[in-house]
Amino acid sequence: MEVSCFSQNVLLVTLLLAIAVSLVESQGTRVGFYSASCPRVESIVRSTVQSHFGSDPTIAPGLLRMHFHDCFVHGCDASILIDGPGTEKTAPPNLLLRGYEVIDDAKTQLEAACPGVVSCADILALAARDSVVLTSGASWAVPTGRRDGTVSQASDAANLPGFRDSVDVQMQKFAAKGLNTQDLVTLVGGHTIGTTACQFFRYRLYNFTTTGNGADPSITAAFVSQLQALCPQNGDGSRRIGLDTGSVNKFDNSFFANLRDGKGILESDQRLWTDASTKTFVQRFLGIRGLLGLTFNIEFGRSMVKMSNIEVKTGTVGEIRKVCSKVN
């Protein structure tokens, strides 16, 4: 009788564990989610991104930024893609995002291959990874299974990390999404590709100090004159400047070397070097002697997986949009 009861208890525990695992998997993302329902999903997204990248390489940083901006508002649910007045697209931090046509193109192809199966949120997560690979970064396995959100409000984008944020504020915003200080430094390292407009950093070049003249002292003097030539005080504020001087189109760790050398373009970026809590991670990415090194490409993939799982909608939550710009 004791053996029988023991066996029954073991069977019950095993069954409960199996149910628990099943529930966890049904509520989360996993690599290969579409292996049976849409096996060509990754190849279709990859070829679409490659095609657009071939004619316009600036699409790569655009898609990476878009995924970031999506995940920090309502989680990674493609709410950034929804059209209409007062949606996230219309919020000031999102006005210069680009690459929407790439996601739309991939979605059209996937609807033809696997109607109603692949979410726009997953397409965006895959496209961000493929963009890094196309700019010489390392690949990583992207967990899928997200569903699309149905709410998109411009006001919700107000708490996105900003170009004037202190490190403390940046850390608070990342921590609120379950991301730690290393994730912060790693993900900001995505600025190794792409550009920004003069209007977002020109204030650092003129009349920055409390005395009313001079540039931000954290910028190397020789670099100030270079930036002033590119962004005159009364010049075109929309002119684009590379965020990673000397390596704007290659995904590498030179962005961190520029921070060390006082050549960070955005104030929030440069502060990662001047603040002790983040400087150590920048140094580790640079392989500073005496510190445990970090490999940027590897850590970037890990942090991207963490970020891409922020507040995801899975199971029966959300929907699978037929058109990424419109709620069903």
PDB file of N, CA and C in Angstrom, residues 41-130:
ATOM      1  N   VAL A  41       9.402  31.435 -41.564  1.00  0.00           N
ATOM      2  CA  VAL A  41       9.278  32.793 -41.042  1.00  0.00           C
ATOM      3  C   VAL A  41      10.613  33.523 -40.972  1.00  0.00           C
ATOM      4  N   GLU A  42      11.643  32.891 -40.435  1.00  0.00           N
ATOM      5  CA  GLU A  42      12.923  33.584 -40.271  1.00  0.00           C
ATOM      6  C   GLU A  42      13.582  33.886 -41.605  1.00  0.00           C
ATOM      7  N   SER A  43      13.493  32.955 -42.540  1.00  0.00           N
ATOM      8  CA  SER A  43      14.119  33.180 -43.853  1.00  0.00           C
ATOM      9  C   SER A  43      13.391  34.277 -44.621  1.00  0.00           C
ATOM     10  N   ILE A  44      12.069  34.356 -44.475  1.00  0.00           N
ATOM     11  CA  ILE A  44      11.300  35.404 -45.157  1.00  0.00           C
ATOM     12  C   ILE A  44      11.645  36.783 -44.582  1.00  0.00           C
ATOM     13  N   VAL A  45      11.696  36.883 -43.254  1.00  0.00           N
ATOM     14  CA  VAL A  45      12.049  38.171 -42.635  1.00  0.00           C
ATOM     15  C   VAL A  45      13.478  38.554 -43.006  1.00  0.00           C
ATOM     16  N   ARG A  46      14.380  37.580 -42.940  1.00  0.00           N
ATOM     17  CA  ARG A  46      15.792  37.862 -43.238  1.00  0.00           C
ATOM     18  C   ARG A  46      15.968  38.374 -44.670  1.00  0.00           C
ATOM     19  N   SER A  47      15.360  37.698 -45.626  1.00  0.00           N
ATOM     20  CA  SER A  47      15.518  38.103 -47.027  1.00  0.00           C
ATOM     21  C   SER A  47      14.882  39.470 -47.287  1.00  0.00           C
ATOM     22  N   THR A  48      13.800  39.760 -46.579  1.00  0.00           N
ATOM     23  CA  THR A  48      13.151  41.062 -46.730  1.00  0.00           C
ATOM     24  C   THR A  48      14.049  42.172 -46.209  1.00  0.00           C
ATOM     25  N   VAL A  49      14.616  41.973 -45.032  1.00  0.00           N
ATOM     26  CA  VAL A  49      15.521  42.973 -44.467  1.00  0.00           C
ATOM     27  C   VAL A  49      16.742  43.143 -45.362  1.00  0.00           C
ATOM     28  N   GLN A  50      17.286  42.037 -45.847  1.00  0.00           N
ATOM     29  CA  GLN A  50      18.444  42.102 -46.735  1.00  0.00           C
ATOM     30  C   GLN A  50      18.146  42.907 -47.992  1.00  0.00           C
ATOM     31  N   SER A  51      16.970  42.693 -48.553  1.00  0.00           N
ATOM     32  CA  SER A  51      16.582  43.383 -49.781  1.00  0.00           C
ATOM     33  C   SER A  51      16.512  44.892 -49.561  1.00  0.00           C
ATOM     34  N   HIS A  52      15.875  45.314 -48.494  1.00  0.00           N
ATOM     35  CA  HIS A  52      15.770  46.749 -48.206  1.00  0.00           C
ATOM     36  C   HIS A  52      17.123  47.338 -47.814  1.00  0.00           C
ATOM     37  N   PHE A  53      17.914  46.567 -47.080  1.00  0.00           N
ATOM     38  CA  PHE A  53      19.244  47.011 -46.666  1.00  0.00           C
ATOM     39  C   PHE A  53      20.139  47.238 -47.879  1.00  0.00           C
ATOM     40  N   GLY A  54      19.966  46.398 -48.886  1.00  0.00           N
ATOM     41  CA  GLY A  54      20.780  46.514 -50.094  1.00  0.00           C
ATOM     42  C   GLY A  54      20.617  47.858 -50.782  1.00  0.00           C
ATOM     43  N   SER A  55      19.422  48.400 -50.736  1.00  0.00           N
ATOM     44  CA  SER A  55      19.181  49.695 -51.379  1.00  0.00           C
ATOM     45  C   SER A  55      19.300  50.864 -50.408  1.00  0.00           C
ATOM     46  N   ASP A  56      19.223  50.574 -49.107  1.00  0.00           N
ATOM     47  CA  ASP A  56      19.320  51.634 -48.094  1.00  0.00           C
ATOM     48  C   ASP A  56      19.856  51.063 -46.785  1.00  0.00           C
ATOM     49  N   PRO A  57      21.176  51.094 -46.588  1.00  0.00           N
ATOM     50  CA  PRO A  57      21.792  50.526 -45.382  1.00  0.00           C
ATOM     51  C   PRO A  57      21.337  51.190 -44.074  1.00  0.00           C
ATOM     52  N   THR A  58      20.802  52.408 -44.147  1.00  0.00           N
ATOM     53  CA  THR A  58      20.363  53.080 -42.921  1.00  0.00           C
ATOM     54  C   THR A  58      19.106  52.432 -42.334  1.00  0.00           C
ATOM     55  N   ILE A  59      18.530  51.489 -43.064  1.00  0.00           N
ATOM     56  CA  ILE A  59      17.373  50.747 -42.561  1.00  0.00           C
ATOM     57  C   ILE A  59      17.755  49.932 -41.330  1.00  0.00           C
ATOM     58  N   ALA A  60      18.991  49.447 -41.276  1.00  0.00           N
ATOM     59  CA  ALA A  60      19.429  48.573 -40.179  1.00  0.00           C
ATOM     60  C   ALA A  60      19.320  49.260 -38.817  1.00  0.00           C
ATOM     61  N   PRO A  61      19.978  50.403 -38.604  1.00  0.00           N
ATOM     62  CA  PRO A  61      19.810  51.069 -37.300  1.00  0.00           C
ATOM     63  C   PRO A  61      18.372  51.517 -37.063  1.00  0.00           C
ATOM     64  N   GLY A  62      17.647  51.824 -38.143  1.00  0.00           N
ATOM     65  CA  GLY A  62      16.251  52.226 -37.997  1.00  0.00           C
ATOM     66  C   GLY A  62      15.404  51.132 -37.378  1.00  0.00           C
ATOM     67  N   LEU A  63      15.566  49.905 -37.841  1.00  0.00           N
ATOM     68  CA  LEU A  63      14.798  48.777 -37.319  1.00  0.00           C
ATOM     69  C   LEU A  63      15.204  48.433 -35.890  1.00  0.00           C
ATOM     70  N   LEU A  64      16.496  48.554 -35.606  1.00  0.00           N
ATOM     71  CA  LEU A  64      16.974  48.280 -34.244  1.00  0.00           C
ATOM     72  C   LEU A  64      16.370  49.275 -33.261  1.00  0.00           C
ATOM     73  N   ARG A  65      16.380  50.567 -33.614  1.00  0.00           N
ATOM     74  CA  ARG A  65      15.793  51.589 -32.750  1.00  0.00           C
ATOM     75  C   ARG A  65      14.289  51.358 -32.569  1.00  0.00           C
ATOM     76  N   MET A  66      13.619  50.995 -33.667  1.00  0.00           N
ATOM     77  CA  MET A  66      12.176  50.806 -33.608  1.00  0.00           C
ATOM     78  C   MET A  66      11.802  49.707 -32.624  1.00  0.00           C
ATOM     79  N   HIS A  67      12.552  48.620 -32.634  1.00  0.00           N
ATOM     80  CA  HIS A  67      12.286  47.515 -31.709  1.00  0.00           C
ATOM     81  C   HIS A  67      12.474  47.982 -30.268  1.00  0.00           C
ATOM     82  N   PHE A  68      13.523  48.749 -30.037  1.00  0.00           N
ATOM     83  CA  PHE A  68      13.797  49.292 -28.703  1.00  0.00           C
ATOM     84  C   PHE A  68      12.636  50.180 -28.248  1.00  0.00           C
ATOM     85  N   HIS A  69      12.216  51.092 -29.102  1.00  0.00           N
ATOM     86  CA  HIS A  69      11.140  52.022 -28.755  1.00  0.00           C
ATOM     87  C   HIS A  69       9.816  51.290 -28.563  1.00  0.00           C
ATOM     88  N   ASP A  70       9.632  50.207 -29.279  1.00  0.00           N
ATOM     89  CA  ASP A  70       8.411  49.416 -29.109  1.00  0.00           C
ATOM     90  C   ASP A  70       8.400  48.734 -27.745  1.00  0.00           C
ATOM     91  N   CYS A  71       9.497  48.088 -27.396  1.00  0.00           N
ATOM     92  CA  CYS A  71       9.550  47.289 -26.168  1.00  0.00           C
ATOM     93  C   CYS A  71       9.412  48.133 -24.902  1.00  0.00           C
ATOM     94  N   PHE A  72       9.854  49.385 -24.952  1.00  0.00           N
ATOM     95  CA  PHE A  72       9.805  50.226 -23.756  1.00  0.00           C
ATOM     96  C   PHE A  72       8.425  50.849 -23.519  1.00  0.00           C
ATOM     97  N   VAL A  73       7.481  50.607 -24.425  1.00  0.00           N
ATOM     98  CA  VAL A  73       6.117  51.123 -24.261  1.00  0.00           C
ATOM     99  C   VAL A  73       5.136  49.963 -24.445  1.00  0.00           C
ATOM    100  N   HIS A  74       4.455  49.581 -23.409  1.00  0.00           N
ATOM    101  CA  HIS A  74       3.505  48.456 -23.438  1.00  0.00           C
ATOM    102  C   HIS A  74       4.181  47.116 -23.717  1.00  0.00           C
ATOM    103  N   GLY A  75       5.497  47.041 -23.636  1.00  0.00           N
ATOM    104  CA  GLY A  75       6.187  45.801 -23.947  1.00  0.00           C
ATOM    105  C   GLY A  75       6.339  45.604 -25.444  1.00  0.00           C
ATOM    106  N   CYS A  76       6.971  44.498 -25.829  1.00  0.00           N
ATOM    107  CA  CYS A  76       7.267  44.236 -27.246  1.00  0.00           C
ATOM    108  C   CYS A  76       6.027  43.682 -27.940  1.00  0.00           C
ATOM    109  N   ASP A  77       5.117  44.592 -28.308  1.00  0.00           N
ATOM    110  CA  ASP A  77       3.828  44.156 -28.856  1.00  0.00           C
ATOM    111  C   ASP A  77       3.474  44.836 -30.171  1.00  0.00           C
ATOM    112  N   ALA A  78       4.457  45.446 -30.813  1.00  0.00           N
ATOM    113  CA  ALA A  78       4.256  46.109 -32.113  1.00  0.00           C
ATOM    114  C   ALA A  78       3.285  47.273 -32.046  1.00  0.00           C
ATOM    115  N   SER A  79       3.079  47.836 -30.855  1.00  0.00           N
ATOM    116  CA  SER A  79       2.190  49.001 -30.742  1.00  0.00           C
ATOM    117  C   SER A  79       2.777  50.217 -31.449  1.00  0.00           C
ATOM    118  N   ILE A  80       4.103  50.230 -31.662  1.00  0.00           N
ATOM    119  CA  ILE A  80       4.765  51.323 -32.362  1.00  0.00           C
ATOM    120  C   ILE A  80       4.349  51.375 -33.832  1.00  0.00           C
ATOM    121  N   LEU A  81       3.835  50.269 -34.362  1.00  0.00           N
ATOM    122  CA  LEU A  81       3.523  50.179 -35.793  1.00  0.00           C
ATOM    123  C   LEU A  81       2.126  50.682 -36.145  1.00  0.00           C
ATOM    124  N   ILE A  82       1.280  50.897 -35.153  1.00  0.00           N
ATOM    125  CA  ILE A  82      -0.116  51.245 -35.404  1.00  0.00           C
ATOM    126  C   ILE A  82      -0.251  52.693 -35.878  1.00  0.00           C
ATOM    127  N   ASP A  83      -0.976  52.874 -36.979  1.00  0.00           N
ATOM    128  CA  ASP A  83      -1.226  54.205 -37.524  1.00  0.00           C
ATOM    129  C   ASP A  83      -2.394  54.883 -36.822  1.00  0.00           C
ATOM    130  N   GLY A  84      -2.452  56.212 -36.981  1.00  0.00           N
ATOM    131  CA  GLY A  84      -3.607  56.950 -36.484  1.00  0.00           C
ATOM    132  C   GLY A  84      -3.208  58.133 -35.634  1.00  0.00           C
ATOM    133  N   PRO A  85      -4.128  59.081 -35.463  1.00  0.00           N
ATOM    134  CA  PRO A  85      -3.841  60.258 -34.621  1.00  0.00           C
ATOM    135  C   PRO A  85      -3.671  59.861 -33.165  1.00  0.00           C
ATOM    136  N   GLY A  86      -2.661  60.431 -32.538  1.00  0.00           N
ATOM    137  CA  GLY A  86      -2.439  60.164 -31.119  1.00  0.00           C
ATOM    138  C   GLY A  86      -1.820  58.827 -30.805  1.00  0.00           C
ATOM    139  N   THR A  87      -1.298  58.108 -31.812  1.00  0.00           N
ATOM    140  CA  THR A  87      -0.638  56.828 -31.555  1.00  0.00           C
ATOM    141  C   THR A  87       0.834  57.056 -31.223  1.00  0.00           C
ATOM    142  N   GLU A  88       1.519  55.998 -30.806  1.00  0.00           N
ATOM    143  CA  GLU A  88       2.928  56.101 -30.438  1.00  0.00           C
ATOM    144  C   GLU A  88       3.774  56.694 -31.565  1.00  0.00           C
ATOM    145  N   LYS A  89       3.410  56.384 -32.810  1.00  0.00           N
ATOM    146  CA  LYS A  89       4.154  56.908 -33.953  1.00  0.00           C
ATOM    147  C   LYS A  89       4.241  58.429 -33.934  1.00  0.00           C
ATOM    148  N   THR A  90       3.224  59.068 -33.377  1.00  0.00           N
ATOM    149  CA  THR A  90       3.149  60.534 -33.407  1.00  0.00           C
ATOM    150  C   THR A  90       3.853  61.199 -32.233  1.00  0.00           C
ATOM    151  N   ALA A  91       4.337  60.418 -31.279  1.00  0.00           N
ATOM    152  CA  ALA A  91       5.033  60.969 -30.111  1.00  0.00           C
ATOM    153  C   ALA A  91       6.390  61.536 -30.532  1.00  0.00           C
ATOM    154  N   PRO A  92       6.810  62.659 -29.950  1.00  0.00           N
ATOM    155  CA  PRO A  92       8.081  63.292 -30.338  1.00  0.00           C
ATOM    156  C   PRO A  92       9.280  62.343 -30.404  1.00  0.00           C
ATOM    157  N   PRO A  93       9.478  61.421 -29.415  1.00  0.00           N
ATOM    158  CA  PRO A  93      10.661  60.554 -29.499  1.00  0.00           C
ATOM    159  C   PRO A  93      10.628  59.578 -30.683  1.00  0.00           C
ATOM    160  N   ASN A  94       9.442  59.414 -31.299  1.00  0.00           N
ATOM    161  CA  ASN A  94       9.299  58.416 -32.365  1.00  0.00           C
ATOM    162  C   ASN A  94       9.163  59.009 -33.760  1.00  0.00           C
ATOM    163  N   LEU A  95       9.165  60.333 -33.856  1.00  0.00           N
ATOM    164  CA  LEU A  95       8.886  60.959 -35.141  1.00  0.00           C
ATOM    165  C   LEU A  95       9.926  60.639 -36.210  1.00  0.00           C
ATOM    166  N   LEU A  96      11.155  60.365 -35.808  1.00  0.00           N
ATOM    167  CA  LEU A  96      12.209  60.103 -36.789  1.00  0.00           C
ATOM    168  C   LEU A  96      12.516  58.610 -36.954  1.00  0.00           C
ATOM    169  N   LEU A  97      11.691  57.753 -36.339  1.00  0.00           N
ATOM    170  CA  LEU A  97      11.889  56.311 -36.545  1.00  0.00           C
ATOM    171  C   LEU A  97      11.609  55.965 -37.992  1.00  0.00           C
ATOM    172  N   ARG A  98      12.322  54.955 -38.483  1.00  0.00           N
ATOM    173  CA  ARG A  98      12.124  54.553 -39.872  1.00  0.00           C
ATOM    174  C   ARG A  98      12.292  53.051 -40.034  1.00  0.00           C
ATOM    175  N   GLY A  99      11.754  52.541 -41.123  1.00  0.00           N
ATOM    176  CA  GLY A  99      11.830  51.115 -41.405  1.00  0.00           C
ATOM    177  C   GLY A  99      10.471  50.436 -41.394  1.00  0.00           C
ATOM    178  N   TYR A 100       9.415  51.236 -41.229  1.00  0.00           N
ATOM    179  CA  TYR A 100       8.070  50.655 -41.176  1.00  0.00           C
ATOM    180  C   TYR A 100       7.751  49.842 -42.437  1.00  0.00           C
ATOM    181  N   GLU A 101       8.239  50.326 -43.583  1.00  0.00           N
ATOM    182  CA  GLU A 101       7.937  49.641 -44.844  1.00  0.00           C
ATOM    183  C   GLU A 101       8.557  48.246 -44.907  1.00  0.00           C
ATOM    184  N   VAL A 102       9.651  48.048 -44.186  1.00  0.00           N
ATOM    185  CA  VAL A 102      10.291  46.728 -44.159  1.00  0.00           C
ATOM    186  C   VAL A 102       9.389  45.727 -43.434  1.00  0.00           C
ATOM    187  N   ILE A 103       8.859  46.141 -42.295  1.00  0.00           N
ATOM    188  CA  ILE A 103       7.961  45.278 -41.526  1.00  0.00           C
ATOM    189  C   ILE A 103       6.692  44.982 -42.325  1.00  0.00           C
ATOM    190  N   ASP A 104       6.158  46.011 -42.990  1.00  0.00           N
ATOM    191  CA  ASP A 104       4.957  45.822 -43.812  1.00  0.00           C
ATOM    192  C   ASP A 104       5.212  44.840 -44.947  1.00  0.00           C
ATOM    193  N   ASP A 105       6.366  44.954 -45.582  1.00  0.00           N
ATOM    194  CA  ASP A 105       6.743  44.065 -46.683  1.00  0.00           C
ATOM    195  C   ASP A 105       6.835  42.619 -46.194  1.00  0.00           C
ATOM    196  N   ALA A 106       7.525  42.418 -45.065  1.00  0.00           N
ATOM    197  CA  ALA A 106       7.670  41.066 -44.515  1.00  0.00           C
ATOM    198  C   ALA A 106       6.309  40.495 -44.121  1.00  0.00           C
ATOM    199  N   LYS A 107       5.464  41.329 -43.534  1.00  0.00           N
ATOM    200  CA  LYS A 107       4.135  40.879 -43.113  1.00  0.00           C
ATOM    201  C   LYS A 107       3.306  40.436 -44.313  1.00  0.00           C
ATOM    202  N   THR A 108       3.359  41.185 -45.402  1.00  0.00           N
ATOM    203  CA  THR A 108       2.622  40.824 -46.615  1.00  0.00           C
ATOM    204  C   THR A 108       3.047  39.452 -47.120  1.00  0.00           C
ATOM    205  N   GLN A 109       4.358  39.214 -47.129  1.00  0.00           N
ATOM    206  CA  GLN A 109       4.869  37.920 -47.591  1.00  0.00           C
ATOM    207  C   GLN A 109       4.472  36.795 -46.643  1.00  0.00           C
ATOM    208  N   LEU A 110       4.500  37.060 -45.346  1.00  0.00           N
ATOM    209  CA  LEU A 110       4.151  36.026 -44.374  1.00  0.00           C
ATOM    210  C   LEU A 110       2.651  35.729 -44.371  1.00  0.00           C
ATOM    211  N   GLU A 111       1.842  36.732 -44.640  1.00  0.00           N
ATOM    212  CA  GLU A 111       0.401  36.493 -44.737  1.00  0.00           C
ATOM    213  C   GLU A 111       0.084  35.617 -45.945  1.00  0.00           C
ATOM    214  N   ALA A 112       0.889  35.743 -46.988  1.00  0.00           N
ATOM    215  CA  ALA A 112       0.698  34.889 -48.161  1.00  0.00           C
ATOM    216  C   ALA A 112       1.144  33.453 -47.876  1.00  0.00           C
ATOM    217  N   ALA A 113       2.213  33.326 -47.088  1.00  0.00           N
ATOM    218  CA  ALA A 113       2.754  31.990 -46.796  1.00  0.00           C
ATOM    219  C   ALA A 113       2.028  31.315 -45.641  1.00  0.00           C
ATOM    220  N   CYS A 114       1.700  32.065 -44.611  1.00  0.00           N
ATOM    221  CA  CYS A 114       1.086  31.521 -43.395  1.00  0.00           C
ATOM    222  C   CYS A 114       0.055  32.513 -42.875  1.00  0.00           C
ATOM    223  N   PRO A 115      -1.115  32.571 -43.460  1.00  0.00           N
ATOM    224  CA  PRO A 115      -2.114  33.576 -43.081  1.00  0.00           C
ATOM    225  C   PRO A 115      -2.491  33.523 -41.597  1.00  0.00           C
ATOM    226  N   GLY A 116      -2.450  34.689 -40.959  1.00  0.00           N
ATOM    227  CA  GLY A 116      -2.917  34.811 -39.593  1.00  0.00           C
ATOM    228  C   GLY A 116      -2.081  34.108 -38.539  1.00  0.00           C
ATOM    229  N   VAL A 117      -0.827  33.828 -38.840  1.00  0.00           N
ATOM    230  CA  VAL A 117       0.005  33.040 -37.928  1.00  0.00           C
ATOM    231  C   VAL A 117       1.074  33.868 -37.221  1.00  0.00           C
ATOM    232  N   VAL A 118       1.834  34.675 -37.964  1.00  0.00           N
ATOM    233  CA  VAL A 118       3.004  35.367 -37.423  1.00  0.00           C
ATOM    234  C   VAL A 118       2.641  36.793 -36.990  1.00  0.00           C
ATOM    235  N   SER A 119       2.989  37.136 -35.768  1.00  0.00           N
ATOM    236  CA  SER A 119       2.684  38.467 -35.250  1.00  0.00           C
ATOM    237  C   SER A 119       3.649  39.514 -35.792  1.00  0.00           C
ATOM    238  N   CYS A 120       3.178  40.743 -35.834  1.00  0.00           N
ATOM    239  CA  CYS A 120       4.027  41.866 -36.232  1.00  0.00           C
ATOM    240  C   CYS A 120       5.142  42.078 -35.205  1.00  0.00           C
ATOM    241  N   ALA A 121       4.831  41.802 -33.940  1.00  0.00           N
ATOM    242  CA  ALA A 121       5.825  41.950 -32.868  1.00  0.00           C
ATOM    243  C   ALA A 121       7.007  41.013 -33.083  1.00  0.00           C
ATOM    244  N   ASP A 122       6.731  39.786 -33.523  1.00  0.00           N
ATOM    245  CA  ASP A 122       7.816  38.843 -33.793  1.00  0.00           C
ATOM    246  C   ASP A 122       8.604  39.237 -35.032  1.00  0.00           C
ATOM    247  N   ILE A 123       7.908  39.753 -36.032  1.00  0.00           N
ATOM    248  CA  ILE A 123       8.606  40.209 -37.242  1.00  0.00           C
ATOM    249  C   ILE A 123       9.608  41.303 -36.873  1.00  0.00           C
ATOM    250  N   LEU A 124       9.198  42.236 -36.024  1.00  0.00           N
ATOM    251  CA  LEU A 124      10.074  43.334 -35.610  1.00  0.00           C
ATOM    252  C   LEU A 124      11.264  42.819 -34.811  1.00  0.00           C
ATOM    253  N   ALA A 125      11.036  41.851 -33.926  1.00  0.00           N
ATOM    254  CA  ALA A 125      12.136  41.286 -33.130  1.00  0.00           C
ATOM    255  C   ALA A 125      13.149  40.580 -34.025  1.00  0.00           C
ATOM    256  N   LEU A 126      12.674  39.849 -35.012  1.00  0.00           N
ATOM    257  CA  LEU A 126      13.561  39.148 -35.938  1.00  0.00           C
ATOM    258  C   LEU A 126      14.301  40.139 -36.834  1.00  0.00           C
ATOM    259  N   ALA A 127      13.601  41.172 -37.297  1.00  0.00           N
ATOM    260  CA  ALA A 127      14.214  42.168 -38.174  1.00  0.00           C
ATOM    261  C   ALA A 127      15.318  42.942 -37.461  1.00  0.00           C
ATOM    262  N   ALA A 128      15.136  43.193 -36.165  1.00  0.00           N
ATOM    263  CA  ALA A 128      16.171  43.890 -35.395  1.00  0.00           C
ATOM    264  C   ALA A 128      17.439  43.045 -35.332  1.00  0.00           C
ATOM    265  N   ARG A 129      17.265  41.738 -35.066  1.00  0.00           N
ATOM    266  CA  ARG A 129      18.435  40.834 -35.048  1.00  0.00           C
ATOM    267  C   ARG A 129      19.118  40.791 -36.408  1.00  0.00           C
ATOM    268  N   ASP A 130      18.328  40.668 -37.466  1.00  0.00           N
ATOM    269  CA  ASP A 130      18.904  40.585 -38.806  1.00  0.00           C
ATOM    270  C   ASP A 130      19.629  41.866 -39.194  1.00  0.00           C
TER     271      ASP A 130
END
